[in-house]
Coordinates of C-alpha atoms and ligand atoms in Angstrom, one line a residue:
X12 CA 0.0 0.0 0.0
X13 CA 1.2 3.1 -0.7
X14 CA 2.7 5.6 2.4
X15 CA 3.6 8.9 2.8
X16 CA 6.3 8.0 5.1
X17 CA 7.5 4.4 3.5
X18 CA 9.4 4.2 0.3
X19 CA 10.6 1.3 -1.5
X20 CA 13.9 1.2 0.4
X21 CA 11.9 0.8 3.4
X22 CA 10.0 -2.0 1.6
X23 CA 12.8 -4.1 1.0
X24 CA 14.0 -3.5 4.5
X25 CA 10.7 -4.6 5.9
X26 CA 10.8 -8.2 3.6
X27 CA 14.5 -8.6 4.8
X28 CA 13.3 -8.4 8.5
X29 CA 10.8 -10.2 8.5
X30 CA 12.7 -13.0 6.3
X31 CA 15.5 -12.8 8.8
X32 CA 13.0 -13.2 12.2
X33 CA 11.1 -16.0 10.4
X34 CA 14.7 -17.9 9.7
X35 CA 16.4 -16.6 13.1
X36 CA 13.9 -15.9 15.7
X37 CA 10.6 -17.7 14.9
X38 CA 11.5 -21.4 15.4
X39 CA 13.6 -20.7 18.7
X40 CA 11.5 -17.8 20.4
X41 CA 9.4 -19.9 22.6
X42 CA 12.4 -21.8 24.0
X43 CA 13.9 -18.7 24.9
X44 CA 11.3 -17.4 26.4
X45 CA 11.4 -20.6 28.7
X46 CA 14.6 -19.4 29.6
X47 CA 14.1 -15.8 30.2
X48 CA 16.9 -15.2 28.0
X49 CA 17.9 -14.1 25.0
X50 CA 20.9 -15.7 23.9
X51 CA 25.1 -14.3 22.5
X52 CA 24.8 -15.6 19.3
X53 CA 21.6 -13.6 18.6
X54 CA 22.7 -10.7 20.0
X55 CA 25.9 -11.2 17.5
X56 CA 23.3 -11.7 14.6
X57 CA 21.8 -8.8 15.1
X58 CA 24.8 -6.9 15.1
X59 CA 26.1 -8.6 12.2
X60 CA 23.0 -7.8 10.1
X61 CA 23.1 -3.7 11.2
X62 CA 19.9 -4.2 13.3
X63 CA 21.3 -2.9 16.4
X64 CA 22.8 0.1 15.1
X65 CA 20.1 1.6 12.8
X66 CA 20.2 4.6 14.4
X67 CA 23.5 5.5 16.3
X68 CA 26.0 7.3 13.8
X69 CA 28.3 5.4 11.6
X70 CA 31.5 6.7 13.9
X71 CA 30.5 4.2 16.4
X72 CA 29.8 1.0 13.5
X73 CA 26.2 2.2 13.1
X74 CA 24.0 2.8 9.8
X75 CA 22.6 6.3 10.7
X76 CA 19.5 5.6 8.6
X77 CA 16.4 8.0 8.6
X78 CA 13.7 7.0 12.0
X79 CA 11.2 5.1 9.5
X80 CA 13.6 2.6 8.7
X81 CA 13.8 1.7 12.7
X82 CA 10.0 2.0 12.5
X83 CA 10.1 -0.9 9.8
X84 CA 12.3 -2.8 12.1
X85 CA 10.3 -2.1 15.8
X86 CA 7.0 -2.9 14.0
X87 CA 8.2 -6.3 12.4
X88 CA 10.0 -7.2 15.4
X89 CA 6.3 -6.4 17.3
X90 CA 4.8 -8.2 14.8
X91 CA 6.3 -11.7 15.2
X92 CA 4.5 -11.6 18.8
X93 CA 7.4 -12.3 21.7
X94 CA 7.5 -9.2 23.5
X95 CA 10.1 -10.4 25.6
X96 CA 12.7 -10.2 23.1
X97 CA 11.5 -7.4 21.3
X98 CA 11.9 -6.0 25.0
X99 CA 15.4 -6.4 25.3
X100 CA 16.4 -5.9 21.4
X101 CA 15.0 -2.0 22.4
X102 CA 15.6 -1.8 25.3
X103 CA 19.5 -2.1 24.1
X104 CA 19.1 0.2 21.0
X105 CA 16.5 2.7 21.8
X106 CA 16.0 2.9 25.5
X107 CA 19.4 2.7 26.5
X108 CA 22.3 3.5 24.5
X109 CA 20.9 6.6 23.0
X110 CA 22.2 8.1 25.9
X111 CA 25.6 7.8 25.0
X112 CA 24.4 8.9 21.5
X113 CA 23.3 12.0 22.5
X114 CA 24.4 12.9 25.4
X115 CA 27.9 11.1 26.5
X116 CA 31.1 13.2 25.0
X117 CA 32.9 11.2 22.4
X118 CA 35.3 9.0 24.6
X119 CA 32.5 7.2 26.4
X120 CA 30.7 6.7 23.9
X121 CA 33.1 4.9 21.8
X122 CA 34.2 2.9 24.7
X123 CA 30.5 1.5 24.9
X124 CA 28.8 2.0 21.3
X125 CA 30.8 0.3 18.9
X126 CA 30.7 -2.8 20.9
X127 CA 27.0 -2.7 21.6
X128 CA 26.2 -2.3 17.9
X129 CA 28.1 -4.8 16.9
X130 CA 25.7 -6.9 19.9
X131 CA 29.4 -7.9 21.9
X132 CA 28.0 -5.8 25.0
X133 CA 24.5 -5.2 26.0
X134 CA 22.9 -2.6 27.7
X135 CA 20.0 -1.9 30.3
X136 CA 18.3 1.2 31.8
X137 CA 17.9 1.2 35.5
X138 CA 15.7 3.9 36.6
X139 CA 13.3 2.3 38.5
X140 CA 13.6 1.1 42.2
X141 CA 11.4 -1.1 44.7
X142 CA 10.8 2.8 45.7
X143 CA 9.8 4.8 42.8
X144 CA 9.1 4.7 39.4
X145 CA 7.1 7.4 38.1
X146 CA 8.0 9.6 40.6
X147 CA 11.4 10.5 39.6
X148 CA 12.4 12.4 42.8
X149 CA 11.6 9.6 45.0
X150 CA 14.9 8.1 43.0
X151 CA 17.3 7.1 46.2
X152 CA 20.2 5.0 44.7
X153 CA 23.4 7.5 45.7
X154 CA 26.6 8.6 43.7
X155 CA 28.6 10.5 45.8
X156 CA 32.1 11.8 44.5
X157 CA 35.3 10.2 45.9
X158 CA 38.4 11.8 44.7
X159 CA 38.4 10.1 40.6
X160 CA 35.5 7.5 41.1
X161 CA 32.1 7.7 42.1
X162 CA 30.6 5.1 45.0
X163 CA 27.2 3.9 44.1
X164 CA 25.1 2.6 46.7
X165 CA 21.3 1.6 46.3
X166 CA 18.7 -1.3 44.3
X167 CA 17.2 -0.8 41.1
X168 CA 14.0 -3.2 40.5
X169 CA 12.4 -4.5 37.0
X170 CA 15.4 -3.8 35.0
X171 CA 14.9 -5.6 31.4
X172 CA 18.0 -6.9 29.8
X173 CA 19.5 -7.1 33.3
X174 CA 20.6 -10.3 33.6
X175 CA 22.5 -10.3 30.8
X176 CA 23.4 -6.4 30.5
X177 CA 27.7 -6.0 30.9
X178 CA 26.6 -2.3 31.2
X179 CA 23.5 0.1 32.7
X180 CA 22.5 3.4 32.0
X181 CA 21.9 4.0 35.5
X182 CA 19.7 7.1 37.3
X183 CA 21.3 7.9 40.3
X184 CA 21.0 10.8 42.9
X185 CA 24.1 13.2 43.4
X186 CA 22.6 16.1 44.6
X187 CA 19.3 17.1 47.0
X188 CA 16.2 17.0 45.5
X189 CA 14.7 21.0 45.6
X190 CA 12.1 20.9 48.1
X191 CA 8.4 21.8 47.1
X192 CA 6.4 20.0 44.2
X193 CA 6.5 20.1 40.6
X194 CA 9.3 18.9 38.3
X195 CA 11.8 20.9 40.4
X196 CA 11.9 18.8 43.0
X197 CA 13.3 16.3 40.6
X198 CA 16.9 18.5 39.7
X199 CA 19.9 16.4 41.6
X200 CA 19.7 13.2 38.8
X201 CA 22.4 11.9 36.9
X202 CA 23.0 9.8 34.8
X203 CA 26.3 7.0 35.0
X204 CA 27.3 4.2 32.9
X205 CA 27.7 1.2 35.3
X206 CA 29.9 -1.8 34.6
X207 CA 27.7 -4.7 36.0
X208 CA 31.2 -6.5 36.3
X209 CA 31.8 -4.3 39.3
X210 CA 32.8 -5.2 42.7
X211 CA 29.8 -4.6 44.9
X212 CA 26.7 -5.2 41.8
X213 CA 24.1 -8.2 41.9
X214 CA 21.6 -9.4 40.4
X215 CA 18.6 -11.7 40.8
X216 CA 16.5 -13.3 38.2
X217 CA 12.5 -11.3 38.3
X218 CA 9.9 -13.7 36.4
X219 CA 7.6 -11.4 35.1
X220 CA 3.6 -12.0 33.7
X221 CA 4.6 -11.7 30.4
X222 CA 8.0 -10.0 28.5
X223 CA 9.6 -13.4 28.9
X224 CA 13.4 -13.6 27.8
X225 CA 13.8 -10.1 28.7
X226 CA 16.0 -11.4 31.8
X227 CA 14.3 -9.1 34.1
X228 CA 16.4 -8.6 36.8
X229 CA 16.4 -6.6 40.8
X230 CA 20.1 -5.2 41.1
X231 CA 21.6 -4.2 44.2
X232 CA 24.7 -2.1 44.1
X233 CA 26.6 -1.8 47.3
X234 CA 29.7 0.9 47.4
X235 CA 30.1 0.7 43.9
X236 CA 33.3 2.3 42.7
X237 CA 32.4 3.5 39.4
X238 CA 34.9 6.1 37.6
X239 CA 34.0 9.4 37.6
X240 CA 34.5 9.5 33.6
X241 CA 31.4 7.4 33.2
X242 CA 29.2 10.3 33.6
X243 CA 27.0 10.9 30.9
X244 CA 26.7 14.7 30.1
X245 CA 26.5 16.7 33.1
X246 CA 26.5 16.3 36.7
X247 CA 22.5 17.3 38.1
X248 CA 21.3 17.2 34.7
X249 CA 20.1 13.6 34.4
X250 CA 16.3 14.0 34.8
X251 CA 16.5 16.8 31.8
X252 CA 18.1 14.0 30.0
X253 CA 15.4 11.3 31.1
X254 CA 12.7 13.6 29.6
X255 CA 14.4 13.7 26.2
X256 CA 15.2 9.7 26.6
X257 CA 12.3 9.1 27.3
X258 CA 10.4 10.3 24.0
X259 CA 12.1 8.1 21.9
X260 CA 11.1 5.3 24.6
X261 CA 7.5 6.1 24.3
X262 CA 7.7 6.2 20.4
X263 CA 9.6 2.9 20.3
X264 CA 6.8 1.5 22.6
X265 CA 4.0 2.4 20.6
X266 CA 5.6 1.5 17.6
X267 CA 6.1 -2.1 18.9
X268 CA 2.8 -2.5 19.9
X269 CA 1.5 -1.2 16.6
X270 CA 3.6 -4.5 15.2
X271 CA 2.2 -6.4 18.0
X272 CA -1.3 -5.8 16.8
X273 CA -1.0 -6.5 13.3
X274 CA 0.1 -9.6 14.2
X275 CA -2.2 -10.3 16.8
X276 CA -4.9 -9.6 13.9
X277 CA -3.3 -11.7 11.3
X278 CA -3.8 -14.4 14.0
X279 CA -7.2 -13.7 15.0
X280 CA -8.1 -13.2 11.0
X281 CA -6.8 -16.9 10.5
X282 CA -8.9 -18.4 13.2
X283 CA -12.0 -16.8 12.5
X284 CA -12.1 -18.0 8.6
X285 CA -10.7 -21.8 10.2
X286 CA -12.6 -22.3 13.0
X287 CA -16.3 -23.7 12.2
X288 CA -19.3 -23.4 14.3
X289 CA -22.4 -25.1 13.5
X290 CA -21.0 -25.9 10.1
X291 CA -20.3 -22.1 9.6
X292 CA -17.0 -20.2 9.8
X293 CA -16.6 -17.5 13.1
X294 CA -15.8 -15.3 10.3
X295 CA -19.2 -15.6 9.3
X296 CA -20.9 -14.4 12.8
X297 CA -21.9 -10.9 12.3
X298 CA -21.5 -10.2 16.1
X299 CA -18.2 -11.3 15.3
X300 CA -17.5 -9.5 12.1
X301 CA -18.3 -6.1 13.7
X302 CA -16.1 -6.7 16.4
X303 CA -12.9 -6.8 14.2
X304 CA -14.1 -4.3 12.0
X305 CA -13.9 -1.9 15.3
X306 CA -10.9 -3.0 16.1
X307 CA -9.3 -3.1 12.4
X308 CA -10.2 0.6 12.2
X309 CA -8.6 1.4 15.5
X310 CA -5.2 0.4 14.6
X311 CA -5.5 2.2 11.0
X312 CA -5.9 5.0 13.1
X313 CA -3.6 4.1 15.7
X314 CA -1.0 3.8 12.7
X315 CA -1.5 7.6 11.4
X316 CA -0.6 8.3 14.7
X317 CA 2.6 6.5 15.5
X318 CA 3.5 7.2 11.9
X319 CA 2.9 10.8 12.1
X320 CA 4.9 11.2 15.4
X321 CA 7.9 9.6 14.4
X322 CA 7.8 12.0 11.8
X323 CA 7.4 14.9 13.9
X324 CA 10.7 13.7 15.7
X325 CA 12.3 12.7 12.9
X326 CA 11.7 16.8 11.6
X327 CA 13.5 17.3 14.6
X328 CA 10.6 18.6 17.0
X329 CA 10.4 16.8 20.5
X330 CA 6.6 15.7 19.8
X331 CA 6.5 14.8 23.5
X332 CA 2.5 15.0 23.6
X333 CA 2.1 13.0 20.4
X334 CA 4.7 10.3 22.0
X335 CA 2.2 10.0 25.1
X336 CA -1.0 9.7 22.8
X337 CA 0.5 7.5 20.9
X338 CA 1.8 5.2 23.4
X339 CA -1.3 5.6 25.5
X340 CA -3.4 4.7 22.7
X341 CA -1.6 1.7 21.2
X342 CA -0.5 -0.1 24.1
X343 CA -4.4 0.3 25.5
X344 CA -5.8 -0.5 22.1
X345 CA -3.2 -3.7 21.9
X346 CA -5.1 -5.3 25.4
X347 CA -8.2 -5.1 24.2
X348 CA -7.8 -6.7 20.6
X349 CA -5.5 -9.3 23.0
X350 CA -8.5 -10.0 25.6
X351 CA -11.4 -9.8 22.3
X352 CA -8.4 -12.2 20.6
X353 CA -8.3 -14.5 23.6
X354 CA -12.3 -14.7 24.1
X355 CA -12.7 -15.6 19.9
X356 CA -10.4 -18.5 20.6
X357 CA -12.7 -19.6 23.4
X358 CA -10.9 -22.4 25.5
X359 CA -7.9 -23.1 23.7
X360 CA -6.9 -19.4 23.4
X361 CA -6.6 -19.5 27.4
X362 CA -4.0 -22.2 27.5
X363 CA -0.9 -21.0 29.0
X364 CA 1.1 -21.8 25.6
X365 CA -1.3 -20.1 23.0
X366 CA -1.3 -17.2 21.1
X367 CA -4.0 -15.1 22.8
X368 CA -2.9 -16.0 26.0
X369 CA 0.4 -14.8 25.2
X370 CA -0.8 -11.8 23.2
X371 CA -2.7 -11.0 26.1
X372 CA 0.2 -11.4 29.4
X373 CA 2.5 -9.0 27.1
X374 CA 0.3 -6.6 26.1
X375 CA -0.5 -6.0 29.6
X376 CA 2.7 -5.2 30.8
X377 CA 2.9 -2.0 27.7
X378 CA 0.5 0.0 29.5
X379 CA 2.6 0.2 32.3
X380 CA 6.5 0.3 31.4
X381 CA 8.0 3.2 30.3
X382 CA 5.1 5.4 31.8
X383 CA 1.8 4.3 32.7
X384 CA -1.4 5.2 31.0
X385 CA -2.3 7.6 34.1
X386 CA 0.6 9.5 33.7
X387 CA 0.8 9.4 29.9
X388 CA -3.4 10.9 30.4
X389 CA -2.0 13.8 32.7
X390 CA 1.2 14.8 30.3
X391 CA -1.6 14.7 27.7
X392 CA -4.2 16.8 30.2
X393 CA -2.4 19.7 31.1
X394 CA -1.2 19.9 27.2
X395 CA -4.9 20.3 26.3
X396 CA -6.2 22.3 29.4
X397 CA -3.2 24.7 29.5
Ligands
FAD491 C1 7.6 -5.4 31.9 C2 8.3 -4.2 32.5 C3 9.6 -3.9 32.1 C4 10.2 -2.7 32.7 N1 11.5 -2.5 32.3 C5 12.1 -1.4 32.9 C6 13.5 -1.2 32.7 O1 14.1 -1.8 31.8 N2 14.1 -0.2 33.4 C7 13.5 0.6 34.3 O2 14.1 1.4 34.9 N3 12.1 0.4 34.5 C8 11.5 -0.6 33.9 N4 10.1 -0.9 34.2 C9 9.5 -0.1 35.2 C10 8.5 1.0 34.6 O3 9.1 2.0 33.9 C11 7.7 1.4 35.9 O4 6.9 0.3 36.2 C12 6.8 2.6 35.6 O5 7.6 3.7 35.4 C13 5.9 2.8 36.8 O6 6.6 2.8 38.0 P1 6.2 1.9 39.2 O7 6.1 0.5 38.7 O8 7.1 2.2 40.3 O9 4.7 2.3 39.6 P2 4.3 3.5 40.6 O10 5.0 4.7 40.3 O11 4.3 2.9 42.0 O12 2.8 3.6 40.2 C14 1.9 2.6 40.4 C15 0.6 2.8 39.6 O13 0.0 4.0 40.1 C16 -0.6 4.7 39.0 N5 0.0 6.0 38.9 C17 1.3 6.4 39.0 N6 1.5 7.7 38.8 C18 0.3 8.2 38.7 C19 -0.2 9.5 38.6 N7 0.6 10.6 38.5 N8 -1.6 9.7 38.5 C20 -2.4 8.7 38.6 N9 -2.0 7.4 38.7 C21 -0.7 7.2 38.8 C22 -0.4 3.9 37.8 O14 -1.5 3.0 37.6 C23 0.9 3.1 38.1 O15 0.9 1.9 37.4 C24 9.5 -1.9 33.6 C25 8.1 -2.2 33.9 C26 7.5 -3.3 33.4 C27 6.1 -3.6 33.7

């Protein structure tokens, strides 16, 4: 179909995708996600094929293509319906290491980018703790300077990709929050690079509801010498940072659900014309047939918008309100065609190992991560009512 935002480049891309999951991905993903892992020798595929590094800059091993072609790659890696790994393939390339993109100066970020494009080192993003997530100045994990190192001390919960991550793009607290309300109170952030090889870091395994084989992980870090030159931009500045990061987060989420969708309606399109009721296909069933029309022209819509926003940012503009909407919306719409899904396959879609029942545990977990729909409806809010 034709696009104002796809061109034939971007078609190819998309067949050599999904070719490569179908051959790479497909026949293994269930077994990983038994494991809660991910395993080395996809990373090193991924980096081999120029997957991980579609949008870091090519000084660093990356292809420095335009955002649609990342949009190709998020949505076919949604569509092929393990949102474990799709968790921690971007997580790694467009959660965590834009930091060092944008942000780091040039020496730290060769020292971690090349590498992690080329999938030899992974990353994570450890923001949250068993203390605060949305609330940003609730952060309590501590850097405090000591002569040419920093010593971390603190626990940082539901951290995807942590298991395996040799490095975290870590939120930490080196200066007082301001006291009062409002975003002020959230200056004194930072943000380090952590090795996770590091005297004084653990980890423990997290099994999670769904987003299996994203080796969620709690991580404890107990007087952590980390060196000072691991900071990433400026001292205090990290939450400013966080707000920048965390556009491109929301994007990449909605975009992956978008993928998530179509695939969960390829699915569900299958089963209705297969599946025979009283000698008639569930395709057939009018209460049916409206149901999926509804939810067909949802995600057409939901589409314009994703599309429209990554162009926005692609122009350059921080579309921060059209990130929100668009994650709100998609990641909401993706649970109920997941739940309507589940119900059409009546009692086989609620065993453990099916489709709908594993459409259903991951898309539950998108409303939540990276901002929850609450918060993504008051960023939203006070756009509109101020
Ligand atoms: C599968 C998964 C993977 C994740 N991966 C990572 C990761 O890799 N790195 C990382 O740092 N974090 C990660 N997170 C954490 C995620 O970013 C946080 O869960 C999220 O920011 C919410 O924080 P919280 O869980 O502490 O919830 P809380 O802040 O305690 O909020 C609890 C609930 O309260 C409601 N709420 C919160 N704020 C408001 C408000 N202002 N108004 C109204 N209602 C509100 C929402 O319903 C929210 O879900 C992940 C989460 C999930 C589910």
């Amino acid at each position: 179909m034709k696009s104002a935002y796809f061109d034939d480049t971007h078609a190819a891309f998309r067949e050599e995708v999904r070719a490569f999951l179908a051959a790479e991905v497909l026949p293994h993903a269930a077994a990983w996600e038994e494991r809660d892992t991910v395993p080395a020798h996809l990373w090193k595929l991924l980096g081999e094929r120029g997957y991980l590094g579609l949008l870091h800059p090519r000084s660093v091993g990356g292809g420095e293509r335009d955002l649609f072609t990342s949009v190709v790659f998020l949505e076919e890696l949604g569509r092929i319906g393990y949102a474990g790994l799709r968790a921690a393939v971007s997580v790694h390339s467009y959660m965590a290491t834009p930091y060092l993109t944008r942000m780091a100066d040039r020496d730290l970020s060769q020292r971690y980018l090349a590498s992690a494009v080329r999938g030899e080192r992974l990353a994570a993003l450890a923001i949250t703790e068993p203390g605060a997530g949305t609330d940003l100045s609730g952060l309590g994990t501590t850097a405090v300077r000591d002569g040419d190192h920093f010593v971390v001390d603190g626990t940082k919960s539901m951290v995807s990709n942590g298991m395996t991550a040799d490095f975290l793009i870590m939120a930490v607290r080196t200066g007082a929050p301001a006291t009062g309300h409002g975003p002020r109170r959230t200056t004194g952030l930072s943000l380090l690079v952590v090795d996770t090889a590091l005297p004084g870091v653990a980890r423990s395994p997290r099994r999670t509801l769904g987003w299996r084989s994203a080796g969620t992980a709690t991580i404890t870090l107990d007087a952590v010498r980390v060196p000072a030159d691991r900071l990433i931009g400026r001292l205090d500045n990290g939450f400013y940072y966080l707000m920048r990061g965390l556009q491109l987060e929301r994007l990449t989420a909605a975009t992956l659900a978008l993928g998530g969708m179509e695939g969960t309606l390829e699915e569900l399109r299958a089963h209705l014309r297969a599946r025979k009721v009283a000698g008639e296909a569930l395709a057939r069933k009018q209460a049916l047939v409206h149901r999926v029309a509804d939810l067909a022209t949802e995600l057409a819509a939901a589409r314009q918008l994703v599309h429209h926003t990554a162009w926005l940012y692609q122009e350059g503009e921080l579309p921060a309100v059209e990130c929100s909407m668009a994650k709100l919306h998609t990641t909401e719409l993706a649970c109920r065609l997941a739940d309507t899904a589940l119900q059409l396959h009546g009692s086989h879609g609620y065993l453990e190992d099916s489709y709908a029942a594993r459409a259903q545990r991951d898309a539950r977990a998108a409303t939540i991560a990276a901002g929850p729909s609450e918060v993504m409806r008051d960023l939203i809010g006070q756009a509109v009512l101020t």
